[in-house]
């Protein structure tokens, strides 16, 4: 028996990166593994992906997946701008951004919201653990109010909710998940890859070294105990037929993605949520926060909002594929402009 | 209408020789009163008569209400530097009129609204009260347009007093309003009315006159440096522009948008072969450039000092990750917010060393419209060849004022996209290592995202890395990489535009300058020659410095480095680079918000020479 390959003849190993230098058991490693699994499963050509990150533990992780894809480890909180430039330069590329709660919720909150507002076509993953790991355990802006940490003491400030911030910036796809829920992370990643605008995935990813107490909502024990999934999610690529279980039609919602694929959501009782209803999305997050619930799943999606390629009226060909003949106007064009300036 | 008031000097003036095409007009107005149209119309009309002109707009950081001055210098000899004295004052700002009159040259003239009571009248200048309001009323201009066209009164009166051809004024108005008949006619009606009033009511009592000239402005254009740089950028094949509004750079992006929309948009589909993104701040703007440059696009921004400060961290990343980007800094006066609407050369050191750690950058120094156009396209070639940020240090004086310039020449070389490996190249070479010095010039090869080869990808980073771009904290990796980058910087010395040298045999004195101070140096050298002081002149066009500059200093006995900042920033770079030559090099640096003036510089050099 030969080694298993996907539809484009690549092995799973072809999607791996360098060995992780993060802590054993770090939620980030699990997320990296799901990215590898999904790209292999969907037979994505690695050279069509770019990996982008800021600074922090999360931002190191793109080195640990998709070693055959170009990547850029940018500045703290400034990955959205860099991603925007790259994706405008080459619209054939699929951007996977990996950020953390310090990177997105503090230093980079402004860039994050402006990226969402522009609807830059890319996946933006926040590996959210509520703590600064590389600097040894300070609270981040997503840390729970009232939480206590050995290094940082008591946190008396309310957390910033990444999903709420995204919604307020008119996000076109936002979901929350838990690094310990590998299947859900995979299905959401697949859906995000089919989305034509910014897809924000806020993935609670426990820090096993500095913030894994069960008092923290960003810990494994808390996540395992309290996760309330909004839906059972099944992603159906465009080349597979849609088979929806029709026994409970009121409980099933199929969201058609921009590229023709479908996201099938089976509602779980007692949580009923329509992910195309923005006000309901706001309410859901706020209610969950008040009740200390840990809601995961697709919170909001809008497949119609134009992305930045559309709002800038960019040509279909990637800008970087244009040649000198396309880019440099002719000598006659210069003469004409100079004629208009001089008129004499 | 009013009587013309005369001064005791009138008879003396009447006997004076005419002053032809060699004086300066100062127009004092209130910001937001629409004087730009009138001022640029006068400037262009005089230029159209073949007379060398230069215009400077001295404006406040304000939308409406603060004083604004506009100078139009006529120079039959072709000098375009700032002149400190002025001879014709158009006083349209009651707030500043007393001071404006105080500073008027002896024998000068004042045009002012007749209803103003001027307290301290000088007896050595000529006063021409003008019935501005009455003329505007008589013109029948609809009330909603009065504030826009009132300034045409002084255009018409000056046309009479100075003999400016009405046809050229009409031409200039057509140029300004893109041949739209309605505004042209409305403005022109008031010009004619005021012209006629002056013909009938204003006996000329001064020697100043404009006469048509031949051969001085042939084949030249009149443009602002921001537009010239934008046009050069368009001919550099720019692909991604990201920016944040800041005076005095904003008009460069405005011009670029106009040119690109004209030349790079598909007229049928409306699709653009470029992207212009107004970022949320300058950090976002340069971040987008770094992403675009890394992905293989020609990316540029335009900013000014405070914006460049914000760009610092990304500039360091682009330097160290070796990403080509182009940053125009149209300099204004700092530190801090400083004087936002005044010109300086104060960001030389900041640009050269922008970033923490051992960072240094390629810097281009345009001094004219031609330079601005050339550097517009050449900056991309250099950035991509050297895989590094290229800064273009223009300034407010060049960027926002109208200058005469020669017609731009189409790029004389094809676009240089630098060392980029395709999938086929990797196959042939059998290897790709992002930061390896294959050719010995310090410039490595890069691949672009999207390259379909298993070995093409690399992970760009601002962290320490080895030849293959893999994270490394090893001392030998760090040192080898930095040494290679320094080799690359030395390669840049020979690639950047070389200095322009005018060496005079037998003189011991050298002048070194760059950017817009060139206009001042050119005139000052003539003034110094009249005083018996001959100078050689080296005009820097780029950093890092090259051997030509070192050799020039060696050949001179003493060198004055002239610049429009306080600390003598270029002189300091020369001291650093050539410490053995430092004793020969003296700094002449001054900054008060105004471009350097030739008479000031002449005195400064004379004083230095006398002190020896």
mmCIF file with all atom_site columns, C-alpha atoms in Angstrom, chain A residues 18 47 50 52-53 62-63 67-75 78 81-82 84-86 88-90 93 111 114 118 308 313-316 319-320 322 324 326-331 333-334 336-338 340-344, chain B residues 48 171 175 220-221 231 234-235 237 239 262 264 271-275 277-280 283-284 287-288 290-292 294-297 313-314 407-408 410-411 413-415 447-452 456-461 470:
data_model
loop_
_atom_site.group_PDB
_atom_site.id
_atom_site.type_symbol
_atom_site.label_atom_id
_atom_site.label_alt_id
_atom_site.label_comp_id
_atom_site.label_asym_id
_atom_site.label_entity_id
_atom_site.label_seq_id
_atom_site.pdbx_PDB_ins_code
_atom_site.Cartn_x
_atom_site.Cartn_y
_atom_site.Cartn_z
_atom_site.occupancy
_atom_site.B_iso_or_equiv
_atom_site.pdbx_formal_charge
_atom_site.auth_seq_id
_atom_site.auth_comp_id
_atom_site.auth_asym_id
_atom_site.auth_atom_id
_atom_site.pdbx_PDB_model_num
ATOM 1   C CA . UNK A 1 18  ? 8.941   23.047 11.360  1.00 0.00 ? 18  UNK A CA 1
ATOM 2   C CA . UNK A 1 47  ? 1.854   27.862 -2.740  1.00 0.00 ? 47  UNK A CA 1
ATOM 3   C CA . UNK A 1 50  ? 0.249   32.969 2.666   1.00 0.00 ? 50  UNK A CA 1
ATOM 4   C CA . UNK A 1 52  ? 0.758   35.998 8.357   1.00 0.00 ? 52  UNK A CA 1
ATOM 5   C CA . UNK A 1 53  ? 1.206   36.777 11.995  1.00 0.00 ? 53  UNK A CA 1
ATOM 6   C CA . UNK A 1 62  ? 2.770   29.792 11.352  1.00 0.00 ? 62  UNK A CA 1
ATOM 7   C CA . UNK A 1 63  ? 6.321   28.445 11.262  1.00 0.00 ? 63  UNK A CA 1
ATOM 8   C CA . UNK A 1 67  ? 6.080   24.768 5.354   1.00 0.00 ? 67  UNK A CA 1
ATOM 9   C CA . UNK A 1 68  ? 5.567   25.046 1.616   1.00 0.00 ? 68  UNK A CA 1
ATOM 10  C CA . UNK A 1 69  ? 3.637   28.294 1.933   1.00 0.00 ? 69  UNK A CA 1
ATOM 11  C CA . UNK A 1 70  ? 5.220   31.731 2.103   1.00 0.00 ? 70  UNK A CA 1
ATOM 12  C CA . UNK A 1 71  ? 4.808   33.420 5.432   1.00 0.00 ? 71  UNK A CA 1
ATOM 13  C CA . UNK A 1 72  ? 5.542   36.709 7.155   1.00 0.00 ? 72  UNK A CA 1
ATOM 14  C CA . UNK A 1 73  ? 5.967   37.125 10.870  1.00 0.00 ? 73  UNK A CA 1
ATOM 15  C CA . UNK A 1 74  ? 5.277   40.847 11.109  1.00 0.00 ? 74  UNK A CA 1
ATOM 16  C CA . UNK A 1 75  ? 5.163   43.349 13.964  1.00 0.00 ? 75  UNK A CA 1
ATOM 17  C CA . UNK A 1 78  ? 0.371   45.099 12.770  1.00 0.00 ? 78  UNK A CA 1
ATOM 18  C CA . UNK A 1 81  ? -1.961  45.968 7.481   1.00 0.00 ? 81  UNK A CA 1
ATOM 19  C CA . UNK A 1 82  ? 0.755   43.718 6.123   1.00 0.00 ? 82  UNK A CA 1
ATOM 20  C CA . UNK A 1 84  ? -3.936  43.768 3.447   1.00 0.00 ? 84  UNK A CA 1
ATOM 21  C CA . UNK A 1 85  ? -1.004  44.881 1.302   1.00 0.00 ? 85  UNK A CA 1
ATOM 22  C CA . UNK A 1 86  ? -0.045  41.354 0.300   1.00 0.00 ? 86  UNK A CA 1
ATOM 23  C CA . UNK A 1 88  ? -4.124  43.497 -2.596  1.00 0.00 ? 88  UNK A CA 1
ATOM 24  C CA . UNK A 1 89  ? -0.875  42.827 -4.464  1.00 0.00 ? 89  UNK A CA 1
ATOM 25  C CA . UNK A 1 90  ? -1.848  39.252 -5.284  1.00 0.00 ? 90  UNK A CA 1
ATOM 26  C CA . UNK A 1 93  ? -3.401  34.204 -2.603  1.00 0.00 ? 93  UNK A CA 1
ATOM 27  C CA . UNK A 1 111 ? -5.670  47.552 12.788  1.00 0.00 ? 111 UNK A CA 1
ATOM 28  C CA . UNK A 1 114 ? -9.980  48.450 10.172  1.00 0.00 ? 114 UNK A CA 1
ATOM 29  C CA . UNK A 1 118 ? -12.410 46.865 4.855   1.00 0.00 ? 118 UNK A CA 1
ATOM 30  C CA . UNK A 1 308 ? -11.739 45.078 -0.470  1.00 0.00 ? 308 UNK A CA 1
ATOM 31  C CA . UNK A 1 313 ? -12.488 47.970 -8.271  1.00 0.00 ? 313 UNK A CA 1
ATOM 32  C CA . UNK A 1 314 ? -9.339  45.933 -8.634  1.00 0.00 ? 314 UNK A CA 1
ATOM 33  C CA . UNK A 1 315 ? -8.762  44.089 -11.903 1.00 0.00 ? 315 UNK A CA 1
ATOM 34  C CA . UNK A 1 316 ? -9.234  40.332 -11.878 1.00 0.00 ? 316 UNK A CA 1
ATOM 35  C CA . UNK A 1 319 ? -1.421  42.996 -9.673  1.00 0.00 ? 319 UNK A CA 1
ATOM 36  C CA . UNK A 1 320 ? 1.894   41.163 -9.305  1.00 0.00 ? 320 UNK A CA 1
ATOM 37  C CA . UNK A 1 322 ? 1.152   42.486 -14.570 1.00 0.00 ? 322 UNK A CA 1
ATOM 38  C CA . UNK A 1 324 ? 6.005   46.375 -17.562 1.00 0.00 ? 324 UNK A CA 1
ATOM 39  C CA . UNK A 1 326 ? 0.737   46.910 -18.247 1.00 0.00 ? 326 UNK A CA 1
ATOM 40  C CA . UNK A 1 327 ? 2.332   48.992 -15.534 1.00 0.00 ? 327 UNK A CA 1
ATOM 41  C CA . UNK A 1 328 ? 4.410   51.698 -17.177 1.00 0.00 ? 328 UNK A CA 1
ATOM 42  C CA . UNK A 1 329 ? 2.378   54.044 -19.366 1.00 0.00 ? 329 UNK A CA 1
ATOM 43  C CA . UNK A 1 330 ? 3.838   54.733 -22.803 1.00 0.00 ? 330 UNK A CA 1
ATOM 44  C CA . UNK A 1 331 ? 6.062   57.593 -23.928 1.00 0.00 ? 331 UNK A CA 1
ATOM 45  C CA . UNK A 1 333 ? 1.071   58.980 -22.574 1.00 0.00 ? 333 UNK A CA 1
ATOM 46  C CA . UNK A 1 334 ? 3.826   61.073 -20.994 1.00 0.00 ? 334 UNK A CA 1
ATOM 47  C CA . UNK A 1 336 ? 0.046   63.806 -23.618 1.00 0.00 ? 336 UNK A CA 1
ATOM 48  C CA . UNK A 1 337 ? 0.200   64.566 -19.883 1.00 0.00 ? 337 UNK A CA 1
ATOM 49  C CA . UNK A 1 338 ? 3.054   67.018 -20.356 1.00 0.00 ? 338 UNK A CA 1
ATOM 50  C CA . UNK A 1 340 ? -1.819  69.139 -20.760 1.00 0.00 ? 340 UNK A CA 1
ATOM 51  C CA . UNK A 1 341 ? 0.505   70.617 -18.126 1.00 0.00 ? 341 UNK A CA 1
ATOM 52  C CA . UNK A 1 342 ? 2.239   72.922 -20.596 1.00 0.00 ? 342 UNK A CA 1
ATOM 53  C CA . UNK A 1 343 ? -0.389  73.682 -23.209 1.00 0.00 ? 343 UNK A CA 1
ATOM 54  C CA . UNK A 1 344 ? 2.142   75.666 -25.168 1.00 0.00 ? 344 UNK A CA 1
ATOM 55  C CA . UNK B 2 48  ? 3.474   82.656 -20.350 1.00 0.00 ? 48  UNK B CA 1
ATOM 56  C CA . UNK B 2 171 ? -5.225  81.534 -20.700 1.00 0.00 ? 171 UNK B CA 1
ATOM 57  C CA . UNK B 2 175 ? -5.847  76.323 -17.373 1.00 0.00 ? 175 UNK B CA 1
ATOM 58  C CA . UNK B 2 220 ? 9.611   74.544 -19.694 1.00 0.00 ? 220 UNK B CA 1
ATOM 59  C CA . UNK B 2 221 ? 6.652   73.737 -17.576 1.00 0.00 ? 221 UNK B CA 1
ATOM 60  C CA . UNK B 2 231 ? 3.772   61.578 -12.276 1.00 0.00 ? 231 UNK B CA 1
ATOM 61  C CA . UNK B 2 234 ? 2.925   56.598 -12.180 1.00 0.00 ? 234 UNK B CA 1
ATOM 62  C CA . UNK B 2 235 ? 5.655   56.030 -14.784 1.00 0.00 ? 235 UNK B CA 1
ATOM 63  C CA . UNK B 2 237 ? 4.535   51.380 -12.620 1.00 0.00 ? 237 UNK B CA 1
ATOM 64  C CA . UNK B 2 239 ? 0.883   48.948 -8.008  1.00 0.00 ? 239 UNK B CA 1
ATOM 65  C CA . UNK B 2 262 ? -6.363  58.514 -16.225 1.00 0.00 ? 262 UNK B CA 1
ATOM 66  C CA . UNK B 2 264 ? -4.202  52.839 -15.439 1.00 0.00 ? 264 UNK B CA 1
ATOM 67  C CA . UNK B 2 271 ? -11.249 48.253 -13.202 1.00 0.00 ? 271 UNK B CA 1
ATOM 68  C CA . UNK B 2 272 ? -7.957  49.555 -11.870 1.00 0.00 ? 272 UNK B CA 1
ATOM 69  C CA . UNK B 2 273 ? -4.529  47.966 -12.300 1.00 0.00 ? 273 UNK B CA 1
ATOM 70  C CA . UNK B 2 274 ? -3.478  49.570 -9.019  1.00 0.00 ? 274 UNK B CA 1
ATOM 71  C CA . UNK B 2 275 ? -4.839  49.958 -5.518  1.00 0.00 ? 275 UNK B CA 1
ATOM 72  C CA . UNK B 2 277 ? -5.852  52.602 0.152   1.00 0.00 ? 277 UNK B CA 1
ATOM 73  C CA . UNK B 2 278 ? -6.322  55.371 2.666   1.00 0.00 ? 278 UNK B CA 1
ATOM 74  C CA . UNK B 2 279 ? -5.094  53.677 5.827   1.00 0.00 ? 279 UNK B CA 1
ATOM 75  C CA . UNK B 2 280 ? -6.202  54.297 9.403   1.00 0.00 ? 280 UNK B CA 1
ATOM 76  C CA . UNK B 2 283 ? 1.557   52.585 10.689  1.00 0.00 ? 283 UNK B CA 1
ATOM 77  C CA . UNK B 2 284 ? -1.187  50.917 8.689   1.00 0.00 ? 284 UNK B CA 1
ATOM 78  C CA . UNK B 2 287 ? 2.385   48.002 6.890   1.00 0.00 ? 287 UNK B CA 1
ATOM 79  C CA . UNK B 2 288 ? 0.378   47.634 3.700   1.00 0.00 ? 288 UNK B CA 1
ATOM 80  C CA . UNK B 2 290 ? 5.569   45.975 3.398   1.00 0.00 ? 290 UNK B CA 1
ATOM 81  C CA . UNK B 2 291 ? 2.950   43.312 2.633   1.00 0.00 ? 291 UNK B CA 1
ATOM 82  C CA . UNK B 2 292 ? 2.635   44.458 -0.967  1.00 0.00 ? 292 UNK B CA 1
ATOM 83  C CA . UNK B 2 294 ? 6.958   41.327 -0.064  1.00 0.00 ? 294 UNK B CA 1
ATOM 84  C CA . UNK B 2 295 ? 4.291   39.923 -2.389  1.00 0.00 ? 295 UNK B CA 1
ATOM 85  C CA . UNK B 2 296 ? 6.113   41.462 -5.367  1.00 0.00 ? 296 UNK B CA 1
ATOM 86  C CA . UNK B 2 297 ? 4.295   44.747 -5.976  1.00 0.00 ? 297 UNK B CA 1
ATOM 87  C CA . UNK B 2 313 ? 9.073   50.162 13.431  1.00 0.00 ? 313 UNK B CA 1
ATOM 88  C CA . UNK B 2 314 ? 7.916   48.951 10.028  1.00 0.00 ? 314 UNK B CA 1
ATOM 89  C CA . UNK B 2 407 ? 10.005  68.791 -19.710 1.00 0.00 ? 407 UNK B CA 1
ATOM 90  C CA . UNK B 2 408 ? 10.351  65.372 -18.082 1.00 0.00 ? 408 UNK B CA 1
ATOM 91  C CA . UNK B 2 410 ? 10.661  59.246 -20.316 1.00 0.00 ? 410 UNK B CA 1
ATOM 92  C CA . UNK B 2 411 ? 12.514  56.615 -18.232 1.00 0.00 ? 411 UNK B CA 1
ATOM 93  C CA . UNK B 2 413 ? 15.851  52.168 -18.787 1.00 0.00 ? 413 UNK B CA 1
ATOM 94  C CA . UNK B 2 414 ? 13.331  49.346 -18.403 1.00 0.00 ? 414 UNK B CA 1
ATOM 95  C CA . UNK B 2 415 ? 11.901  48.579 -14.973 1.00 0.00 ? 415 UNK B CA 1
ATOM 96  C CA . UNK B 2 447 ? 10.910  34.380 -4.305  1.00 0.00 ? 447 UNK B CA 1
ATOM 97  C CA . UNK B 2 448 ? 7.420   35.793 -4.391  1.00 0.00 ? 448 UNK B CA 1
ATOM 98  C CA . UNK B 2 449 ? 4.451   34.230 -2.617  1.00 0.00 ? 449 UNK B CA 1
ATOM 99  C CA . UNK B 2 450 ? 2.559   32.114 -5.121  1.00 0.00 ? 450 UNK B CA 1
ATOM 100 C CA . UNK B 2 451 ? 5.690   30.593 -6.644  1.00 0.00 ? 451 UNK B CA 1
ATOM 101 C CA . UNK B 2 452 ? 4.789   26.990 -7.427  1.00 0.00 ? 452 UNK B CA 1
ATOM 102 C CA . UNK B 2 456 ? 10.165  28.384 -3.016  1.00 0.00 ? 456 UNK B CA 1
ATOM 103 C CA . UNK B 2 457 ? 8.566   29.299 0.294   1.00 0.00 ? 457 UNK B CA 1
ATOM 104 C CA . UNK B 2 458 ? 10.277  31.043 3.173   1.00 0.00 ? 458 UNK B CA 1
ATOM 105 C CA . UNK B 2 459 ? 9.059   32.632 6.377   1.00 0.00 ? 459 UNK B CA 1
ATOM 106 C CA . UNK B 2 460 ? 9.964   36.313 6.368   1.00 0.00 ? 460 UNK B CA 1
ATOM 107 C CA . UNK B 2 461 ? 10.557  37.717 9.810   1.00 0.00 ? 461 UNK B CA 1
ATOM 108 C CA . UNK B 2 470 ? 14.975  30.107 9.615   1.00 0.00 ? 470 UNK B CA 1
#
